[in-house]
Amino acid sequence: MLSGVIGTEIAPAPQLFCRMPKVQRTQVGIVGAGPAGLVLSHLLYLHGIESVVLENRARQYVEERVRAGVLEQNTVDLLTAMGVGERMKREGLVHYGIELRFNGQGHRIDFHELTGGKGITIYAQAEVLKDLNNARIAAGCQVLFEVEDVSVHKLDGPQPKILYRKDGDEYELCCDFIAGCDGFHGICRPSIPAGVLTEYDRLYPFGWLGILAEAPPSAEELIYAYHERGFALLSMRTPHISRLYVQCRPDEEIDHWNDEKIWHELRTRLASTNGWKLTEGPVLQKGVTGMRSFVVEPMQYGRLYLAGDSAHIVPPTGAKGLNLAVTDVQILARGFDEYYSEGRHDLLDRYSEICLRRVWKVQRFSWWMTSMLHRFPDENPFDHRRQLAELDYVTSSHAAARTLAENYVGLPLE
Ligand code: FAD
Ligand code: DHB
């Protein structure tokens, strides 16, 4: 439960012998300028609530990091409503289906028909972050990059604090609330006292090797391929840039994969009996991503609220990580709005409970897609046959296809 008031006067820092931090004040202190932190900060601004975002990386690094690319309808609608959807509307690629490919044959899952007209938008996470940063800065708001030694304190009291350093100076940011939007490796989750959180974790015995290639996408929609040699995915960023992935070992050394080896593996796994050809081109970027399912419960402690990857990780097969981060902060922003406009904290108290119900459903979907589409090192011939039967079922049963489609385009926000 919450206690305390907004706008508490700050006593001047006593002069000791050491240099004292400069004291600042805001309503919501946000750690991390990823999708969760920036969407939250902009939503709060639109509700007239002040925030400061602290990010330890450089702006350019954050805006160039190659990550997710699939936006659910809810994410698109929210970004549009927030006034940051103009470029996404212009440059984003709207898709109304995906292909599941196995035994060399493609099967389309028609989202439009199965979900009553819903679709997804292909628009890179990096582009979303550029649009959000531009909007935050145009609004004169504070997003501080390259801050150091961020730590959070007094989380269970009425006025939590964030300590950090910037350009050699030390700062103390006094807040009403702190939002931990600092990703899986951030400092907020580990700052919660031992014994408060329960962790649910599953590591997968494989990873994804992803490339960005200067090659027009070889298909209009995404292709998820199940092959004897492992999973492969054809995705895209623009009409000129393809994004492709192959299942690999979790500890794969990227240097062991030259471009020809990657293209060979992609050609083999995505091969189709109908003469379809993979378009190839120069590889612009490549990297390996581990696969894990992870959730902490609860997602809040005192006045600290965890959102996005700091609270949960999904394996990427369902393209849910970014979208889940956005729905968390959508709920959190409503909670803060209710608190500041009506003085009530019912929603904030129930933040974790509301988020986790949806988080677990998305975890289930991401785990299911991952289990259906990857080869497992310890599997036996029975498992292989079962996976093929599952793919056959999903692509031949209207009910099963609809289940996939409604989860892929995004479950409704309650
Ligand atoms: P993040 O995007 O991780 O943002 C957290 C921010 O906090 C970062 O900018 C970080 O620099 C900052 N930070 C961390 N520690 C501190 C600190 N101590 N002080 C200040 N700032 C700090 N999802 C998909 O759906 N599809 C994909 O293809 C896909 N690919 C991915 C590839 C990689 C390599 C990774 C890591 C993730 C990928 N994801 C993908 C997941 C998706 O990108 C994340 O779910 C999404 O970024 C979550 O957003 P977030 O804001 O919660 O966390
Ligand atoms: C992309 C990533 C995913 O995890 C996915 O399921 C589909 C597409 C992408 O990066 O484009």
Tab-separated table of C-alpha atoms and ligand atoms in Angstrom:
chain	number	residue	atom	x	y	z
A	1	MET	CA	0.000	0.000	0.000
A	2	LEU	CA	1.104	3.538	-0.679
A	3	SER	CA	1.641	6.318	1.786
A	4	GLY	CA	3.068	9.842	1.656
A	5	VAL	CA	2.254	12.951	-0.344
A	6	ILE	CA	3.327	14.511	-3.612
A	7	GLY	CA	5.644	17.476	-3.707
A	8	THR	CA	7.384	16.886	-0.391
A	9	GLU	CA	9.747	19.740	0.487
A	10	ILE	CA	13.350	18.708	0.259
A	11	ALA	CA	15.570	19.641	3.139
A	12	PRO	CA	18.838	21.166	1.908
A	13	ALA	CA	21.635	18.629	1.945
A	14	PRO	CA	23.841	19.188	5.029
A	15	GLN	CA	27.373	20.326	4.209
A	16	LEU	CA	29.745	17.547	5.113
A	17	PHE	CA	33.414	17.276	4.217
A	18	CYS	CA	32.787	15.165	1.132
A	19	ARG	CA	31.098	16.610	-1.983
A	20	MET	CA	27.321	16.303	-1.616
A	21	PRO	CA	25.118	15.221	-4.493
A	22	LYS	CA	22.991	17.805	-6.249
A	23	VAL	CA	19.400	17.227	-5.182
A	24	GLN	CA	16.648	17.095	-7.797
A	25	ARG	CA	12.976	16.287	-7.620
A	26	THR	CA	10.489	14.654	-9.945
A	27	GLN	CA	7.217	12.762	-9.703
A	28	VAL	CA	8.266	9.524	-11.420
A	29	GLY	CA	11.928	8.551	-11.774
A	30	ILE	CA	12.381	6.113	-14.661
A	31	VAL	CA	15.464	3.906	-14.985
A	32	GLY	CA	16.095	2.844	-18.612
A	33	ALA	CA	15.306	4.450	-21.984
A	34	GLY	CA	14.167	1.308	-23.806
A	35	PRO	CA	10.602	0.899	-25.080
A	36	ALA	CA	9.178	0.576	-21.541
A	37	GLY	CA	10.921	3.670	-20.134
A	38	LEU	CA	10.293	5.969	-23.096
A	39	VAL	CA	6.654	4.972	-23.656
A	40	LEU	CA	5.979	5.427	-19.931
A	41	SER	CA	7.692	8.798	-19.833
A	42	HIS	CA	5.721	10.079	-22.832
A	43	LEU	CA	2.401	8.723	-21.547
A	44	LEU	CA	3.018	10.463	-18.211
A	45	TYR	CA	3.838	13.709	-20.008
A	46	LEU	CA	0.525	13.468	-21.884
A	47	HIS	CA	-1.212	13.080	-18.501
A	48	GLY	CA	0.630	16.109	-17.114
A	49	ILE	CA	2.880	14.009	-14.858
A	50	GLU	CA	6.567	14.875	-14.640
A	51	SER	CA	9.290	12.257	-15.057
A	52	VAL	CA	13.048	11.963	-15.529
A	53	VAL	CA	14.491	9.075	-17.550
A	54	LEU	CA	18.003	7.869	-16.684
A	55	GLU	CA	19.809	5.727	-19.262
A	56	ASN	CA	23.351	4.427	-18.888
A	57	ARG	CA	24.025	4.022	-22.624
A	58	ALA	CA	24.522	6.686	-25.301
A	59	ARG	CA	21.491	7.781	-27.311
A	60	GLN	CA	23.059	6.560	-30.555
A	61	TYR	CA	23.746	3.112	-29.088
A	62	VAL	CA	20.144	2.731	-27.900
A	63	GLU	CA	18.764	3.920	-31.241
A	64	GLU	CA	20.959	1.599	-33.306
A	65	ARG	CA	20.648	-1.603	-31.271
A	66	VAL	CA	19.056	-4.236	-33.554
A	67	ARG	CA	16.212	-5.926	-31.722
A	68	ALA	CA	12.502	-6.569	-32.224
A	69	GLY	CA	10.481	-5.694	-35.306
A	70	VAL	CA	6.881	-6.843	-34.922
A	71	LEU	CA	4.326	-4.468	-33.399
A	72	GLU	CA	0.936	-5.721	-32.262
A	73	GLN	CA	-2.160	-3.737	-33.175
A	74	ASN	CA	-2.415	-2.484	-29.570
A	75	THR	CA	1.154	-1.140	-29.697
A	76	VAL	CA	0.486	0.572	-33.023
A	77	ASP	CA	-2.765	2.084	-31.719
A	78	LEU	CA	-1.069	3.328	-28.557
A	79	LEU	CA	1.906	4.919	-30.360
A	80	THR	CA	-0.539	6.573	-32.761
A	81	ALA	CA	-2.708	7.892	-29.934
A	82	MET	CA	0.447	9.225	-28.235
A	83	GLY	CA	1.271	11.278	-31.356
A	84	VAL	CA	4.432	9.308	-32.205
A	85	GLY	CA	2.959	7.135	-34.948
A	86	GLU	CA	3.369	9.342	-37.998
A	87	ARG	CA	6.568	7.785	-39.411
A	88	MET	CA	5.434	4.300	-38.358
A	89	LYS	CA	2.215	4.812	-40.365
A	90	ARG	CA	4.274	5.959	-43.362
A	91	GLU	CA	7.128	3.460	-43.261
A	92	GLY	CA	5.733	0.486	-41.315
A	93	LEU	CA	4.697	-2.606	-43.263
A	94	VAL	CA	1.222	-3.845	-42.314
A	95	HIS	CA	0.811	-7.624	-42.550
A	96	TYR	CA	-2.379	-9.632	-42.232
A	97	GLY	CA	-0.846	-13.078	-41.963
A	98	ILE	CA	2.252	-15.227	-41.542
A	99	GLU	CA	3.382	-18.409	-43.200
A	100	LEU	CA	4.253	-21.608	-41.337
A	101	ARG	CA	6.555	-23.712	-43.521
A	102	PHE	CA	7.316	-27.380	-42.870
A	103	ASN	CA	7.970	-30.424	-45.036
A	104	GLY	CA	8.934	-27.884	-47.702
A	105	GLN	CA	5.403	-26.481	-47.922
A	106	GLY	CA	3.968	-23.164	-46.847
A	107	HIS	CA	0.657	-22.691	-44.993
A	108	ARG	CA	-0.728	-19.212	-44.481
A	109	ILE	CA	-2.324	-18.199	-41.187
A	110	ASP	CA	-4.760	-15.498	-42.232
A	111	PHE	CA	-4.938	-13.043	-39.319
A	112	HIS	CA	-7.422	-10.789	-41.039
A	113	GLU	CA	-9.989	-13.525	-41.466
A	114	LEU	CA	-9.251	-15.279	-38.137
A	115	THR	CA	-9.274	-12.202	-35.880
A	116	GLY	CA	-11.909	-9.994	-37.487
A	117	GLY	CA	-9.564	-7.716	-39.409
A	118	LYS	CA	-6.521	-7.415	-37.129
A	119	GLY	CA	-2.922	-7.384	-38.312
A	120	ILE	CA	0.633	-6.592	-37.232
A	121	THR	CA	3.053	-3.859	-38.286
A	122	ILE	CA	6.702	-4.435	-39.140
A	123	TYR	CA	8.623	-1.450	-37.804
A	124	ALA	CA	11.957	-1.811	-36.032
A	125	GLN	CA	12.294	-1.239	-32.282
A	126	ALA	CA	15.166	1.161	-33.035
A	127	GLU	CA	12.818	3.301	-35.157
A	128	VAL	CA	10.186	3.324	-32.383
A	129	LEU	CA	12.879	4.543	-29.973
A	130	LYS	CA	14.029	7.294	-32.361
A	131	ASP	CA	10.438	8.532	-32.701
A	132	LEU	CA	9.932	8.464	-28.923
A	133	ASN	CA	13.232	10.216	-28.164
A	134	ASN	CA	12.416	12.936	-30.691
A	135	ALA	CA	8.988	13.434	-29.122
A	136	ARG	CA	10.402	13.509	-25.579
A	137	ILE	CA	13.056	16.040	-26.526
A	138	ALA	CA	10.632	18.200	-28.564
A	139	ALA	CA	8.433	18.344	-25.445
A	140	GLY	CA	11.406	19.651	-23.456
A	141	CYS	CA	11.467	16.611	-21.207
A	142	GLN	CA	14.396	15.061	-19.457
A	143	VAL	CA	15.905	11.912	-20.925
A	144	LEU	CA	19.464	11.716	-19.622
A	145	PHE	CA	21.820	9.408	-21.506
A	146	GLU	CA	25.230	8.129	-20.390
A	147	VAL	CA	24.483	8.396	-16.689
A	148	GLU	CA	26.642	6.235	-14.421
A	149	ASP	CA	26.345	4.307	-11.163
A	150	VAL	CA	22.559	4.407	-10.990
A	151	SER	CA	21.178	3.026	-7.720
A	152	VAL	CA	17.708	3.082	-6.143
A	153	HIS	CA	16.997	3.623	-2.420
A	154	LYS	CA	14.254	3.907	0.225
A	155	LEU	CA	11.883	1.921	-1.966
A	156	ASP	CA	9.490	1.078	0.862
A	157	GLY	CA	9.248	4.631	2.204
A	158	PRO	CA	7.173	7.626	1.054
A	159	GLN	CA	9.997	9.187	-0.988
A	160	PRO	CA	12.262	6.815	-2.887
A	161	LYS	CA	15.502	8.162	-4.352
A	162	ILE	CA	17.702	7.480	-7.323
A	163	LEU	CA	21.414	8.228	-7.039
A	164	TYR	CA	23.474	8.623	-10.208
A	165	ARG	CA	26.492	10.344	-11.702
A	166	LYS	CA	26.592	12.395	-14.879
A	167	ASP	CA	29.639	14.130	-16.340
A	168	GLY	CA	31.512	13.573	-13.078
A	169	ASP	CA	28.829	15.153	-10.838
A	170	GLU	CA	26.719	13.214	-8.357
A	171	TYR	CA	22.956	13.601	-8.208
A	172	GLU	CA	20.155	12.538	-5.910
A	173	LEU	CA	16.771	12.382	-7.629
A	174	CYS	CA	13.912	12.381	-5.115
A	175	CYS	CA	10.747	10.817	-6.520
A	176	ASP	CA	7.206	9.884	-5.572
A	177	PHE	CA	7.675	6.625	-7.478
A	178	ILE	CA	10.363	4.770	-9.383
A	179	ALA	CA	9.738	2.743	-12.545
A	180	GLY	CA	12.317	0.021	-13.135
A	181	CYS	CA	12.404	-0.102	-16.945
A	182	ASP	CA	16.065	-1.125	-17.078
A	183	GLY	CA	15.776	-4.478	-18.813
A	184	PHE	CA	16.785	-7.944	-17.707
A	185	HIS	CA	20.334	-6.962	-16.630
A	186	GLY	CA	19.314	-3.718	-14.896
A	187	ILE	CA	19.760	-2.715	-11.249
A	188	CYS	CA	16.144	-2.233	-10.154
A	189	ARG	CA	15.042	-5.848	-9.787
A	190	PRO	CA	18.188	-6.836	-7.812
A	191	SER	CA	17.597	-3.845	-5.473
A	192	ILE	CA	14.447	-5.448	-4.073
A	193	PRO	CA	15.262	-7.141	-0.747
A	194	ALA	CA	15.893	-10.878	-0.817
A	195	GLY	CA	12.827	-12.993	-0.174
A	196	VAL	CA	10.306	-10.575	-1.704
A	197	LEU	CA	10.363	-11.867	-5.274
A	198	THR	CA	9.715	-15.328	-6.633
A	199	GLU	CA	11.501	-16.078	-9.906
A	200	TYR	CA	10.196	-18.447	-12.560
A	201	ASP	CA	12.848	-19.312	-15.119
A	202	ARG	CA	13.373	-21.616	-18.113
A	203	LEU	CA	16.427	-21.644	-20.354
A	204	TYR	CA	16.176	-23.169	-23.823
A	205	PRO	CA	18.964	-25.357	-25.215
A	206	PHE	CA	19.339	-23.175	-28.326
A	207	GLY	CA	19.675	-19.567	-29.469
A	208	TRP	CA	18.958	-17.517	-32.605
A	209	LEU	CA	21.617	-16.295	-34.963
A	210	GLY	CA	20.137	-13.193	-36.573
A	211	ILE	CA	21.271	-11.156	-39.565
A	212	LEU	CA	20.213	-7.926	-41.160
A	213	ALA	CA	20.812	-8.119	-44.911
A	214	GLU	CA	20.685	-5.622	-47.725
A	215	ALA	CA	18.291	-7.760	-49.746
A	216	PRO	CA	14.649	-7.232	-50.659
A	217	PRO	CA	12.510	-9.632	-48.568
A	218	SER	CA	11.841	-12.858	-50.488
A	219	ALA	CA	8.224	-12.976	-49.333
A	220	GLU	CA	5.529	-10.443	-48.555
A	221	GLU	CA	4.879	-11.876	-45.088
A	222	LEU	CA	6.998	-13.497	-42.361
A	223	ILE	CA	7.888	-17.174	-42.782
A	224	TYR	CA	8.395	-19.367	-39.696
A	225	ALA	CA	10.072	-22.576	-40.889
A	226	TYR	CA	10.405	-25.886	-39.060
A	227	HIS	CA	13.156	-28.011	-40.609
A	228	GLU	CA	15.110	-31.130	-39.654
A	229	ARG	CA	18.195	-28.929	-39.222
A	230	GLY	CA	16.335	-26.511	-36.966
A	231	PHE	CA	14.134	-23.424	-37.017
A	232	ALA	CA	14.527	-20.526	-39.465
A	233	LEU	CA	12.639	-17.234	-39.754
A	234	LEU	CA	12.356	-14.828	-42.624
A	235	SER	CA	11.401	-11.338	-41.531
A	236	MET	CA	12.126	-7.866	-42.812
A	237	ARG	CA	12.590	-4.228	-41.895
A	238	THR	CA	11.877	-2.355	-45.131
A	239	PRO	CA	11.184	-3.276	-48.774
A	240	HIS	CA	14.990	-3.349	-49.196
A	241	ILE	CA	16.211	-4.901	-45.932
A	242	SER	CA	15.624	-8.483	-44.777
A	243	ARG	CA	15.915	-9.733	-41.200
A	244	LEU	CA	16.623	-13.456	-40.976
A	245	TYR	CA	17.251	-15.905	-38.155
A	246	VAL	CA	18.422	-19.514	-37.794
A	247	GLN	CA	18.299	-21.675	-34.691
A	248	CYS	CA	21.835	-22.247	-33.379
A	249	ARG	CA	23.580	-23.475	-30.239
A	250	PRO	CA	22.977	-21.182	-27.225
A	251	ASP	CA	26.725	-20.528	-26.876
A	252	GLU	CA	27.332	-20.202	-30.612
A	253	GLU	CA	30.443	-18.211	-31.567
A	254	ILE	CA	29.309	-15.727	-34.193
A	255	ASP	CA	32.817	-15.747	-35.690
A	256	HIS	CA	32.333	-19.400	-36.656
A	257	TRP	CA	29.575	-18.356	-39.039
A	258	ASN	CA	30.779	-16.647	-42.166
A	259	ASP	CA	28.155	-15.140	-44.455
A	260	GLU	CA	28.135	-18.061	-46.882
A	261	LYS	CA	27.508	-20.546	-44.051
A	262	ILE	CA	24.575	-18.433	-42.823
A	263	TRP	CA	23.025	-18.131	-46.295
A	264	HIS	CA	23.511	-21.857	-46.919
A	265	GLU	CA	21.686	-22.704	-43.688
A	266	LEU	CA	18.885	-20.237	-44.472
A	267	ARG	CA	18.488	-21.592	-48.028
A	268	THR	CA	18.314	-25.154	-46.705
A	269	ARG	CA	15.878	-24.555	-43.878
A	270	LEU	CA	13.573	-22.217	-45.775
A	271	ALA	CA	13.589	-24.341	-48.968
A	272	SER	CA	10.212	-24.911	-50.560
A	273	THR	CA	9.048	-27.525	-53.046
A	274	ASN	CA	7.361	-24.854	-55.213
A	275	GLY	CA	10.566	-23.294	-56.592
A	276	TRP	CA	10.591	-20.325	-54.178
A	277	LYS	CA	14.022	-18.596	-53.983
A	278	LEU	CA	15.658	-16.770	-51.098
A	279	THR	CA	16.958	-13.329	-52.070
A	280	GLU	CA	20.483	-12.783	-50.754
A	281	GLY	CA	22.616	-9.699	-50.280
A	282	PRO	CA	25.389	-8.145	-48.163
A	283	VAL	CA	25.098	-8.891	-44.431
A	284	LEU	CA	24.892	-5.574	-42.549
A	285	GLN	CA	24.827	-6.909	-38.994
A	286	LYS	CA	24.833	-10.287	-37.250
A	287	GLY	CA	24.524	-11.552	-33.672
A	288	VAL	CA	23.401	-14.398	-31.420
A	289	THR	CA	20.498	-14.089	-28.950
A	290	GLY	CA	19.896	-16.531	-26.085
A	291	MET	CA	16.408	-17.861	-25.425
A	292	ARG	CA	14.757	-17.776	-22.048
A	293	SER	CA	11.396	-17.548	-20.337
A	294	PHE	CA	11.523	-15.602	-17.069
A	295	VAL	CA	8.987	-13.966	-14.753
A	296	VAL	CA	9.245	-12.364	-11.308
A	297	GLU	CA	6.303	-12.090	-8.996
A	298	PRO	CA	5.257	-9.583	-7.826
A	299	MET	CA	6.300	-6.833	-10.253
A	300	GLN	CA	6.279	-4.180	-7.528
A	301	TYR	CA	7.842	-3.481	-4.172
A	302	GLY	CA	6.897	-0.402	-2.126
A	303	ARG	CA	7.131	2.497	-4.570
A	304	LEU	CA	9.216	0.640	-7.165
A	305	TYR	CA	7.369	-0.802	-10.168
A	306	LEU	CA	9.125	-3.146	-12.587
A	307	ALA	CA	8.046	-3.031	-16.233
A	308	GLY	CA	9.131	-4.834	-19.406
A	309	ASP	CA	12.233	-7.018	-19.531
A	310	SER	CA	13.212	-6.086	-15.963
A	311	ALA	CA	10.251	-8.214	-14.834
A	312	HIS	CA	9.930	-10.819	-17.585
A	313	ILE	CA	11.637	-12.245	-20.655
A	314	VAL	CA	10.024	-14.286	-23.408
A	315	PRO	CA	11.775	-16.347	-26.079
A	316	PRO	CA	11.473	-14.311	-29.293
A	317	THR	CA	9.456	-16.839	-31.347
A	318	GLY	CA	6.136	-15.093	-30.703
A	319	ALA	CA	7.610	-11.580	-31.227
A	320	LYS	CA	6.207	-10.482	-27.875
A	321	GLY	CA	9.027	-8.871	-25.816
A	322	LEU	CA	8.580	-5.299	-26.978
A	323	ASN	CA	4.790	-5.517	-27.030
A	324	LEU	CA	4.655	-6.874	-23.493
A	325	ALA	CA	6.892	-4.048	-22.269
A	326	VAL	CA	4.492	-1.551	-23.827
A	327	THR	CA	1.368	-3.067	-22.226
A	328	ASP	CA	3.013	-3.074	-18.780
A	329	VAL	CA	3.674	0.650	-18.919
A	330	GLN	CA	0.256	1.343	-20.383
A	331	ILE	CA	-1.223	-0.137	-17.195
A	332	LEU	CA	1.348	1.589	-14.988
A	333	ALA	CA	0.636	4.975	-16.583
A	334	ARG	CA	-3.073	4.532	-15.865
A	335	GLY	CA	-2.199	3.793	-12.244
A	336	PHE	CA	-0.086	6.948	-11.920
A	337	ASP	CA	-2.774	8.986	-13.634
A	338	GLU	CA	-5.415	7.719	-11.198
A	339	TYR	CA	-3.092	8.539	-8.296
A	340	TYR	CA	-2.280	12.096	-9.381
A	341	SER	CA	-5.707	13.043	-10.712
A	342	GLU	CA	-7.945	11.365	-8.131
A	343	GLY	CA	-5.610	10.644	-5.211
A	344	ARG	CA	-6.446	6.944	-5.414
A	345	HIS	CA	-3.963	4.091	-5.602
A	346	ASP	CA	-6.215	1.105	-6.267
A	347	LEU	CA	-4.752	0.538	-9.738
A	348	LEU	CA	-1.173	0.988	-8.546
A	349	ASP	CA	-1.770	-1.530	-5.767
A	350	ARG	CA	-3.087	-4.016	-8.331
A	351	TYR	CA	-0.452	-3.230	-11.009
A	352	SER	CA	1.412	-6.498	-10.633
A	353	GLU	CA	-1.725	-8.622	-10.437
A	354	ILE	CA	-3.196	-6.991	-13.584
A	355	CYS	CA	0.043	-7.306	-15.583
A	356	LEU	CA	0.899	-10.838	-14.527
A	357	ARG	CA	-2.376	-12.282	-15.739
A	358	ARG	CA	-1.537	-11.152	-19.254
A	359	VAL	CA	2.202	-11.798	-18.903
A	360	TRP	CA	1.590	-15.480	-18.152
A	361	LYS	CA	-0.684	-15.891	-21.164
A	362	VAL	CA	1.975	-14.322	-23.378
A	363	GLN	CA	4.617	-16.538	-21.742
A	364	ARG	CA	2.497	-19.556	-22.578
A	365	PHE	CA	2.128	-18.493	-26.205
A	366	SER	CA	5.865	-17.738	-26.639
A	367	TRP	CA	6.812	-21.067	-25.035
A	368	TRP	CA	4.305	-22.909	-27.254
A	369	MET	CA	5.525	-21.306	-30.503
A	370	THR	CA	9.126	-22.007	-29.440
A	371	SER	CA	8.398	-25.645	-28.547
A	372	MET	CA	6.515	-26.261	-31.781
A	373	LEU	CA	9.090	-24.756	-34.136
A	374	HIS	CA	12.550	-25.704	-32.779
A	375	ARG	CA	14.555	-28.931	-32.771
A	376	PHE	CA	15.516	-29.910	-29.214
A	377	PRO	CA	18.929	-31.593	-28.706
A	378	ASP	CA	17.447	-34.297	-26.452
A	379	GLU	CA	14.335	-35.015	-28.517
A	380	ASN	CA	13.494	-38.483	-29.814
A	381	PRO	CA	11.700	-39.474	-33.030
A	382	PHE	CA	8.373	-39.332	-31.196
A	383	ASP	CA	8.871	-35.634	-30.396
A	384	HIS	CA	9.726	-34.870	-34.002
A	385	ARG	CA	6.554	-36.597	-35.263
A	386	ARG	CA	4.481	-34.851	-32.588
A	387	GLN	CA	5.815	-31.429	-33.653
A	388	LEU	CA	4.931	-32.156	-37.281
A	389	ALA	CA	1.452	-33.285	-36.210
A	390	GLU	CA	1.038	-30.069	-34.232
A	391	LEU	CA	2.018	-27.953	-37.238
A	392	ASP	CA	-0.348	-29.992	-39.410
A	393	TYR	CA	-3.139	-29.424	-36.879
A	394	VAL	CA	-2.517	-25.683	-36.498
A	395	THR	CA	-2.540	-25.182	-40.259
A	396	SER	CA	-5.565	-27.371	-40.988
A	397	SER	CA	-7.907	-26.655	-38.068
A	398	HIS	CA	-9.717	-23.319	-38.134
A	399	ALA	CA	-9.971	-23.351	-34.321
A	400	ALA	CA	-6.238	-23.998	-33.831
A	401	ALA	CA	-5.226	-21.411	-36.445
A	402	ARG	CA	-7.502	-18.893	-34.739
A	403	THR	CA	-5.817	-19.541	-31.394
A	404	LEU	CA	-2.437	-18.790	-32.935
A	405	ALA	CA	-3.749	-15.726	-34.768
A	406	GLU	CA	-5.459	-14.093	-31.769
A	407	ASN	CA	-2.331	-14.493	-29.658
A	408	TYR	CA	0.025	-13.318	-32.412
A	409	VAL	CA	-1.861	-10.087	-33.154
A	410	GLY	CA	-2.059	-9.501	-29.390
A	411	LEU	CA	-4.463	-10.431	-26.621
A	412	PRO	CA	-6.777	-7.629	-25.525
A	413	LEU	CA	-5.814	-5.416	-22.627
A	414	GLU	CA	-8.267	-5.897	-19.778
B	1	FAD	P1	15.226	-2.783	-22.824
B	1	FAD	O1	14.910	-2.545	-24.241
B	1	FAD	O2	16.285	-3.768	-22.489
B	1	FAD	O3	15.623	-1.376	-22.199
B	1	FAD	C1	16.231	-1.238	-20.963
B	1	FAD	C2	17.116	-0.019	-20.983
B	1	FAD	O4	17.669	0.169	-19.686
B	1	FAD	C3	18.299	-0.188	-21.928
B	1	FAD	O5	18.355	0.912	-22.821
B	1	FAD	C4	19.501	-0.283	-21.016
B	1	FAD	O6	20.650	0.256	-21.615
B	1	FAD	C5	19.032	0.511	-19.814
B	1	FAD	N1	19.714	0.150	-18.568
B	1	FAD	C6	20.088	-1.075	-18.133
B	1	FAD	N2	20.686	-0.989	-16.951
B	1	FAD	C7	20.700	0.321	-16.606
B	1	FAD	C8	21.206	1.031	-15.484
B	1	FAD	N3	21.821	0.420	-14.502
B	1	FAD	N4	21.044	2.358	-15.476
B	1	FAD	C9	20.408	3.009	-16.484
B	1	FAD	N5	19.920	2.372	-17.578
B	1	FAD	C10	20.064	1.051	-17.631
B	1	FAD	N6	11.838	-9.101	-28.929
B	1	FAD	C11	11.061	-9.412	-29.948
B	1	FAD	O7	9.841	-9.357	-29.807
B	1	FAD	N7	11.626	-9.780	-31.150
B	1	FAD	C12	13.001	-9.803	-31.337
B	1	FAD	O8	13.473	-10.095	-32.420
B	1	FAD	C13	13.832	-9.482	-30.273
B	1	FAD	N8	15.174	-9.489	-30.407
B	1	FAD	C14	15.954	-9.194	-29.326
B	1	FAD	C15	17.341	-9.218	-29.426
B	1	FAD	C16	18.152	-8.953	-28.313
B	1	FAD	C17	19.656	-9.003	-28.444
B	1	FAD	C18	17.542	-8.642	-27.085
B	1	FAD	C19	18.391	-8.358	-25.855
B	1	FAD	C20	16.153	-8.578	-26.993
B	1	FAD	C21	15.348	-8.862	-28.097
B	1	FAD	N9	13.955	-8.812	-28.025
B	1	FAD	C22	13.196	-9.132	-29.066
B	1	FAD	C23	13.255	-8.409	-26.856
B	1	FAD	C24	12.840	-6.946	-26.902
B	1	FAD	O9	13.791	-6.196	-27.592
B	1	FAD	C25	12.680	-6.528	-25.466
B	1	FAD	O10	11.627	-7.294	-24.910
B	1	FAD	C26	12.389	-5.036	-25.290
B	1	FAD	O11	13.513	-4.282	-25.659
B	1	FAD	C27	12.022	-4.770	-23.830
B	1	FAD	O12	12.009	-3.403	-23.605
B	1	FAD	P2	12.422	-2.808	-22.191
B	1	FAD	O13	12.271	-1.350	-22.318
B	1	FAD	O14	11.712	-3.526	-21.125
B	1	FAD	O15	13.946	-3.213	-21.997
B	2	DHB	C1	11.197	-10.657	-35.741
B	2	DHB	C2	11.561	-11.135	-34.523
B	2	DHB	C3	10.827	-12.131	-33.936
B	2	DHB	O1	11.172	-12.588	-32.728
B	2	DHB	C4	9.742	-12.671	-34.565
B	2	DHB	O2	9.054	-13.669	-33.979
B	2	DHB	C5	9.363	-12.178	-35.786
B	2	DHB	C6	10.096	-11.160	-36.377
B	2	DHB	C7	11.994	-9.567	-36.367
B	2	DHB	O3	13.031	-9.204	-35.796
B	2	DHB	O4	11.612	-9.082	-37.421
